[in-house]
Coordinates of C-alpha atoms in Angstrom, one line a residue:
T1 CA 10.1 35.8 6.3
Q2 CA 8.7 38.9 4.7
S3 CA 10.8 40.9 2.3
T4 CA 10.5 44.7 2.3
W5 CA 11.4 47.5 4.5
G6 CA 9.0 48.7 7.3
R7 CA 7.1 51.9 6.7
N8 CA 8.3 53.6 9.9
A9 CA 10.8 56.3 8.9
S10 CA 12.6 56.1 12.2
L11 CA 14.1 52.7 11.1
M12 CA 16.0 54.4 8.3
P13 CA 18.8 56.3 10.0
D14 CA 20.7 56.9 6.8
L15 CA 18.8 56.7 3.6
H16 CA 21.3 58.2 1.1
I17 CA 22.5 57.3 -2.3
R18 CA 25.7 55.4 -2.8
V19 CA 25.8 54.2 -6.4
G20 CA 25.1 55.5 -9.8
G21 CA 28.3 54.5 -11.5
T22 CA 31.3 53.7 -9.3
D23 CA 34.9 52.7 -10.1
E24 CA 36.1 51.6 -6.6
E25 CA 35.2 49.2 -3.8
T26 CA 33.1 51.1 -1.4
P27 CA 32.0 49.6 1.9
I28 CA 28.7 51.0 3.1
S29 CA 26.6 50.3 6.2
L30 CA 24.2 51.9 8.4
E31 CA 25.5 54.0 11.4
D32 CA 28.5 52.3 12.8
D33 CA 27.5 52.8 16.4
Q34 CA 24.1 51.3 15.8
T35 CA 24.4 47.6 16.6
D36 CA 20.7 46.8 17.0
I37 CA 17.4 48.1 15.8
N38 CA 14.5 47.8 18.3
T39 CA 11.3 46.9 16.5
S40 CA 9.3 45.6 19.5
Y41 CA 7.1 48.7 19.5
I42 CA 6.1 48.5 15.8
P43 CA 2.9 46.7 14.8
D44 CA 3.4 43.7 12.7
S45 CA 1.4 45.2 9.8
F46 CA 4.1 47.9 9.7
L47 CA 7.2 45.6 9.7
F48 CA 8.4 43.7 6.6
L49 CA 11.9 42.6 7.7
T50 CA 12.9 40.3 10.4
Q51 CA 15.4 41.3 13.1
Q52 CA 18.0 39.1 11.5
S53 CA 17.4 40.8 8.1
L54 CA 17.8 44.2 9.7
Q55 CA 21.1 43.0 11.2
N56 CA 22.3 41.7 7.8
L57 CA 21.4 45.0 6.3
Q58 CA 23.8 46.7 8.7
N59 CA 26.5 44.3 7.7
Y60 CA 26.1 44.8 4.0
K61 CA 29.2 46.0 2.1
Y62 CA 29.2 47.2 -1.5
N63 CA 31.8 46.1 -4.0
G64 CA 31.4 47.4 -7.5
V65 CA 33.3 48.3 -10.6
D66 CA 32.3 49.8 -14.1
N67 CA 34.5 48.6 -16.9
S68 CA 33.1 50.9 -19.6
L69 CA 35.6 52.9 -21.4
Y70 CA 33.0 55.6 -22.0
Y71 CA 32.4 55.8 -18.3
E72 CA 36.0 55.8 -17.3
H73 CA 37.2 58.5 -19.7
F74 CA 34.1 60.7 -20.0
A75 CA 31.0 60.0 -17.9
S76 CA 32.8 59.6 -14.6
P77 CA 35.2 62.5 -14.9
L78 CA 32.3 64.8 -16.0
A79 CA 30.1 63.7 -13.1
K80 CA 33.0 64.1 -10.6
W81 CA 33.8 67.6 -11.9
I82 CA 30.2 68.8 -11.7
T83 CA 29.8 67.3 -8.2
E84 CA 33.1 68.8 -6.8
T85 CA 32.7 72.1 -8.6
F86 CA 29.0 73.1 -8.6
T87 CA 27.3 70.8 -6.0
P88 CA 27.1 72.1 -2.4
T89 CA 27.7 69.5 0.3
W90 CA 24.3 70.2 1.7
V91 CA 22.6 68.7 -1.3
A92 CA 21.3 65.2 -0.5
P93 CA 22.3 62.4 -2.9
N94 CA 18.7 61.3 -2.9
A95 CA 17.7 64.7 -4.3
I96 CA 20.0 64.3 -7.2
T97 CA 18.5 60.9 -8.0
V98 CA 15.0 62.2 -7.8
T99 CA 15.9 65.1 -10.0
G100 CA 17.2 62.8 -12.7
F101 CA 14.1 60.6 -12.3
L102 CA 11.7 63.5 -12.6
I103 CA 13.5 64.9 -15.7
S104 CA 13.1 61.6 -17.4
L105 CA 9.5 61.3 -16.5
L106 CA 8.7 64.8 -17.9
S107 CA 10.3 64.0 -21.2
H108 CA 8.4 60.7 -21.3
F109 CA 5.1 62.5 -20.7
L110 CA 5.8 64.8 -23.7
V111 CA 6.5 61.8 -25.8
Y112 CA 3.2 60.2 -24.8
L113 CA 1.3 63.4 -25.7
H114 CA 2.7 63.4 -29.2
C115 CA 2.8 59.6 -29.8
P116 CA 0.1 57.9 -27.7
Q117 CA 0.2 54.8 -29.9
L118 CA 4.0 54.9 -30.9
T119 CA 3.0 55.4 -34.6
E120 CA 2.3 59.1 -34.9
F121 CA 4.6 61.8 -36.3
Y122 CA 6.3 64.1 -33.8
P123 CA 7.9 67.6 -33.9
S124 CA 11.7 67.6 -34.0
W125 CA 12.1 69.3 -30.6
V126 CA 10.6 66.3 -28.8
P127 CA 13.4 63.8 -29.6
L128 CA 15.9 66.6 -29.2
L129 CA 14.7 67.2 -25.6
C130 CA 14.7 63.5 -25.0
A131 CA 18.4 63.4 -26.0
L132 CA 19.1 66.2 -23.5
T133 CA 17.2 64.6 -20.7
T134 CA 18.8 61.3 -21.3
F135 CA 22.2 62.9 -21.0
L136 CA 21.1 64.7 -17.8
Y137 CA 19.8 61.5 -16.3
Q138 CA 23.0 59.7 -17.0
T139 CA 25.1 62.4 -15.6
L140 CA 22.9 62.8 -12.4
D141 CA 22.9 59.0 -12.0
N142 CA 26.7 59.1 -11.9
M143 CA 26.7 62.2 -9.6
D144 CA 24.5 60.9 -6.8
G145 CA 27.0 58.1 -5.8
K146 CA 30.0 60.6 -5.9
Q147 CA 28.0 63.1 -3.8
A148 CA 27.3 60.3 -1.3
R149 CA 30.9 59.3 -1.0
R150 CA 32.0 63.0 -0.9
T151 CA 29.6 63.7 2.0
G152 CA 30.0 60.4 3.8
T153 CA 26.3 59.5 3.5
S154 CA 26.6 56.2 1.6
S155 CA 24.1 53.5 2.7
P156 CA 22.6 50.3 1.4
L157 CA 19.1 51.8 1.4
G158 CA 20.5 54.5 -0.8
Q159 CA 21.6 51.9 -3.3
L160 CA 18.1 50.4 -3.2
F161 CA 16.5 53.8 -3.9
D162 CA 18.9 54.6 -6.7
H163 CA 18.5 51.3 -8.5
G164 CA 14.8 51.3 -7.8
C165 CA 14.5 54.5 -9.8
D166 CA 16.7 53.0 -12.5
S167 CA 14.4 50.0 -12.8
V168 CA 11.4 52.3 -13.6
V169 CA 13.5 54.4 -16.0
V170 CA 14.1 51.3 -18.1
T171 CA 10.5 51.4 -19.3
I172 CA 10.6 55.2 -20.0
F173 CA 13.6 54.9 -22.3
V174 CA 12.3 51.8 -24.1
L175 CA 9.0 53.5 -24.9
N176 CA 10.7 56.8 -25.9
I177 CA 12.9 55.1 -28.4
A178 CA 10.0 52.9 -29.6
A179 CA 8.0 56.1 -30.3
F180 CA 10.8 57.7 -32.3
M181 CA 11.6 54.6 -34.3
H182 CA 8.0 53.4 -34.6
F183 CA 8.7 50.0 -33.0
S184 CA 5.6 47.7 -32.5
G185 CA 4.7 44.1 -32.2
Y186 CA 7.6 41.7 -31.9
S187 CA 10.2 44.3 -32.6
L188 CA 9.1 46.4 -29.6
A189 CA 8.7 43.2 -27.4
V190 CA 12.2 42.0 -28.2
F191 CA 13.7 45.4 -27.7
Y192 CA 12.0 45.8 -24.3
L193 CA 12.9 42.3 -23.1
V194 CA 16.6 42.6 -24.0
I195 CA 16.9 45.9 -22.0
M196 CA 14.9 44.5 -19.1
V197 CA 16.8 41.2 -18.9
A198 CA 20.2 43.0 -19.1
F199 CA 19.1 45.2 -16.2
Y200 CA 18.0 42.2 -14.0
V201 CA 21.0 40.0 -14.5
T202 CA 23.3 42.7 -13.3
H203 CA 21.7 42.4 -9.9
W204 CA 21.3 38.7 -10.4
E205 CA 25.2 38.4 -10.8
E206 CA 25.7 40.6 -7.7
F207 CA 23.5 38.4 -5.6
H208 CA 25.5 35.3 -6.4
T209 CA 29.0 36.7 -6.7
H210 CA 28.9 39.5 -4.1
K211 CA 30.1 42.0 -6.7
F212 CA 28.3 44.6 -8.8
S213 CA 30.2 44.5 -12.1
L214 CA 29.4 46.3 -15.3
P215 CA 31.1 44.9 -18.4
T216 CA 33.0 47.0 -21.0
I217 CA 29.8 47.4 -23.0
N218 CA 26.7 48.0 -20.9
G219 CA 23.3 49.6 -20.8
P220 CA 23.9 52.5 -18.4
N221 CA 26.7 53.8 -20.5
E222 CA 26.8 52.6 -24.1
G223 CA 23.1 51.8 -24.1
L224 CA 22.1 55.3 -23.1
L225 CA 24.7 56.8 -25.5
T226 CA 23.1 54.9 -28.3
A227 CA 19.7 56.1 -27.2
M228 CA 20.9 59.7 -27.3
C229 CA 22.3 59.2 -30.9
V230 CA 18.9 57.8 -31.9
C231 CA 17.0 60.8 -30.4
I232 CA 19.3 63.3 -32.3
L233 CA 18.8 61.4 -35.6
A234 CA 15.0 61.5 -35.0
A235 CA 15.2 65.2 -34.4
V236 CA 17.3 65.9 -37.5
K237 CA 15.9 63.4 -40.0
G238 CA 12.3 63.1 -38.7
S239 CA 10.2 59.9 -38.0
E240 CA 9.8 59.1 -41.8
W241 CA 13.5 58.5 -42.0
F242 CA 13.2 55.3 -39.8
T243 CA 12.3 53.0 -42.5
P244 CA 12.6 49.2 -42.0
T245 CA 16.1 49.3 -43.6
V246 CA 17.2 51.9 -41.0
R247 CA 15.4 50.3 -38.0
A248 CA 17.0 46.9 -38.6
P249 CA 20.6 47.9 -38.0
T250 CA 19.7 50.3 -35.2
M251 CA 17.8 47.5 -33.5
L252 CA 20.8 45.3 -34.0
V253 CA 23.1 47.8 -32.1
F254 CA 20.7 47.6 -29.0
L255 CA 20.5 43.9 -29.3
V256 CA 24.3 43.4 -29.4
I257 CA 24.7 45.7 -26.4
G258 CA 22.0 43.8 -24.5
V259 CA 23.1 40.3 -25.5
V260 CA 26.7 41.0 -24.7
T261 CA 25.8 42.4 -21.3
V262 CA 23.6 39.4 -20.5
G263 CA 26.1 36.9 -21.7
L264 CA 29.0 38.3 -19.7
H265 CA 26.9 38.5 -16.6
V266 CA 25.6 34.9 -16.9
R267 CA 29.1 33.5 -17.8
R268 CA 30.8 35.2 -14.8
T269 CA 28.0 34.1 -12.4
L270 CA 28.0 30.4 -13.4
R271 CA 31.8 30.3 -13.3
T272 CA 32.1 31.9 -9.8
T273 CA 28.9 31.4 -7.8
H274 CA 30.1 28.2 -6.3
L275 CA 33.1 29.9 -4.8
Y276 CA 31.1 32.3 -2.6
P277 CA 27.7 30.7 -2.1
R278 CA 25.3 32.2 0.4
S279 CA 24.4 30.2 3.4
F280 CA 21.0 29.1 2.0
D281 CA 22.6 28.1 -1.4
R282 CA 25.5 26.0 -0.3
D283 CA 23.9 22.7 -1.3
A284 CA 23.4 23.6 -5.0
P285 CA 24.6 27.2 -5.7
I286 CA 24.5 26.8 -9.5
S287 CA 21.1 25.3 -9.6
A288 CA 19.8 28.0 -7.3
A289 CA 21.3 30.7 -9.5
V290 CA 19.7 29.3 -12.7
Y291 CA 16.3 28.8 -10.8
R292 CA 16.3 32.6 -10.0
L293 CA 16.2 33.3 -13.7
L294 CA 12.6 31.8 -13.8
P295 CA 10.9 35.2 -13.3
V296 CA 12.6 36.5 -16.3
V297 CA 11.5 33.6 -18.3
I298 CA 7.8 34.2 -17.2
I299 CA 7.9 37.9 -18.0
T300 CA 9.5 37.2 -21.4
S301 CA 6.9 34.5 -22.2
Y302 CA 4.0 36.8 -21.2
V303 CA 5.3 39.8 -23.3
L304 CA 5.9 37.6 -26.4
A305 CA 2.4 36.0 -26.0
M306 CA 0.6 39.3 -25.7
C307 CA 2.7 41.7 -28.0
Q308 CA 0.7 41.0 -31.1
S309 CA -2.7 41.5 -29.6
T310 CA -5.1 44.3 -30.5
V311 CA -5.1 45.6 -27.0
V312 CA -1.3 46.2 -27.1
F313 CA -1.4 47.9 -30.5
R314 CA -4.1 50.2 -29.2
M315 CA -2.7 50.9 -25.7
P316 CA 1.1 50.2 -25.8
Y317 CA 1.8 52.4 -22.9
V318 CA -0.8 50.7 -20.6
F319 CA 0.6 47.2 -21.4
Y320 CA 4.4 48.0 -21.2
W321 CA 3.9 50.2 -18.0
T322 CA 1.9 47.4 -16.4
V323 CA 4.8 44.9 -17.2
G324 CA 7.4 47.5 -16.3
L325 CA 6.0 48.3 -12.9
N326 CA 5.6 44.6 -12.1
F327 CA 9.2 44.1 -13.1
S328 CA 10.4 47.0 -11.1
S329 CA 8.5 45.8 -8.0
F330 CA 10.0 42.3 -8.4
D331 CA 13.5 43.7 -9.1
V332 CA 13.4 46.1 -6.0
H333 CA 12.3 43.2 -3.8
F334 CA 15.1 41.1 -5.2
M335 CA 17.7 43.8 -4.5
L336 CA 16.3 44.1 -1.0
N337 CA 16.9 40.3 -0.6
L338 CA 20.5 40.9 -1.7
L339 CA 21.0 43.7 0.8
C340 CA 19.6 41.7 3.7
D341 CA 21.2 38.4 2.7
E342 CA 17.9 36.5 2.6
A343 CA 16.5 33.9 0.1
P344 CA 14.2 35.6 -2.4
R345 CA 10.8 34.3 -3.4
V346 CA 11.4 32.9 -6.8
L347 CA 7.8 33.1 -8.0
P348 CA 6.1 36.1 -6.2
K349 CA 2.3 36.3 -6.5
R350 CA 2.5 39.3 -8.8
L351 CA 3.9 37.1 -11.6
W352 CA 1.2 34.4 -11.3
P353 CA -1.2 36.0 -13.7
M354 CA 1.5 36.4 -16.2
L355 CA 2.4 32.7 -15.9
V356 CA -1.2 31.7 -16.4
I357 CA -1.7 34.0 -19.5
A358 CA 1.6 32.9 -21.0
T359 CA 0.7 29.2 -20.5
V360 CA -2.8 29.5 -21.9
S361 CA -1.6 31.4 -25.0
L362 CA 1.1 28.8 -25.6
L363 CA -1.4 26.0 -25.3
H364 CA -3.8 27.8 -27.6
R365 CA -1.1 28.4 -30.3
S366 CA 0.0 24.8 -30.2
G367 CA -3.7 23.6 -30.8
H368 CA -4.2 22.0 -27.4
I369 CA -7.0 24.3 -26.3

């Protein structure tokens, strides 16, 4: 069974955004009157999903909630007001998502130009601009789902597109903050891994509990709010202000948000996954859930094994973007498995090199080779 959507655009009758912060249960599906999708005329090389997977995709229903107080009392009302007051109904939700993504990418490019090795000094307007683009991204990420529900264009493929962009933006925000605070080595590695793992376990929980649930403290809300505060401090105080005594408590705030998020997701999943097991997990639902954390362990081991190398210090963007795009690709495939209700490949081929390098590094450090 192959695991991504075919390239033929005619197979995607309703590719619009549904999520980006939601506070209600929202069933979404492909067109109601479409009970079957004919793929007989499509060459096998252009088809990545089985007919059963396509049928499961049509039957997918979204159930999500965001328990953040910041989202409930500020971010969500603001996004709703902007959507209903200033956003025409003809604006596609996908366009809102792409706009937020491009804004984040532009700010990241400016950060790279001024801090190519994450250690250079930067003008105060760069972090100030990043604070603004972070706020715009967060607001647009909340608006796309509200626009989709407002125009009746919600779909599971829109959810995939939205969260796929979010998975790429994870690397953007981590490297931006690292440049402003001059993170490197293990501090940068731990910072990146905490954010990455927190992002993944959100979808991991949804896969096993059939509910997308963000805890009271989470990355898309409090995490981005903390990032904005760091950017403003960097603009006001300058990079020299982030001494080790300042970096330590700031790093602790991000770690607390990440660890709390991961812990709550894992706790809820292990307590409830046996109640609603998927058909292919009924024999051992808890073991299957734990087994699907293996890719995170591999990526974590690889990053920790490589983060102190000379190559990473010289070209941090190349290293973390390589890891980030691999993670994004894996996470998007995992989300597609969720939408199509099919068993994911736990160890995809793209992670094999990371596994080999992490293993060799571990053996070398232990003196076995």
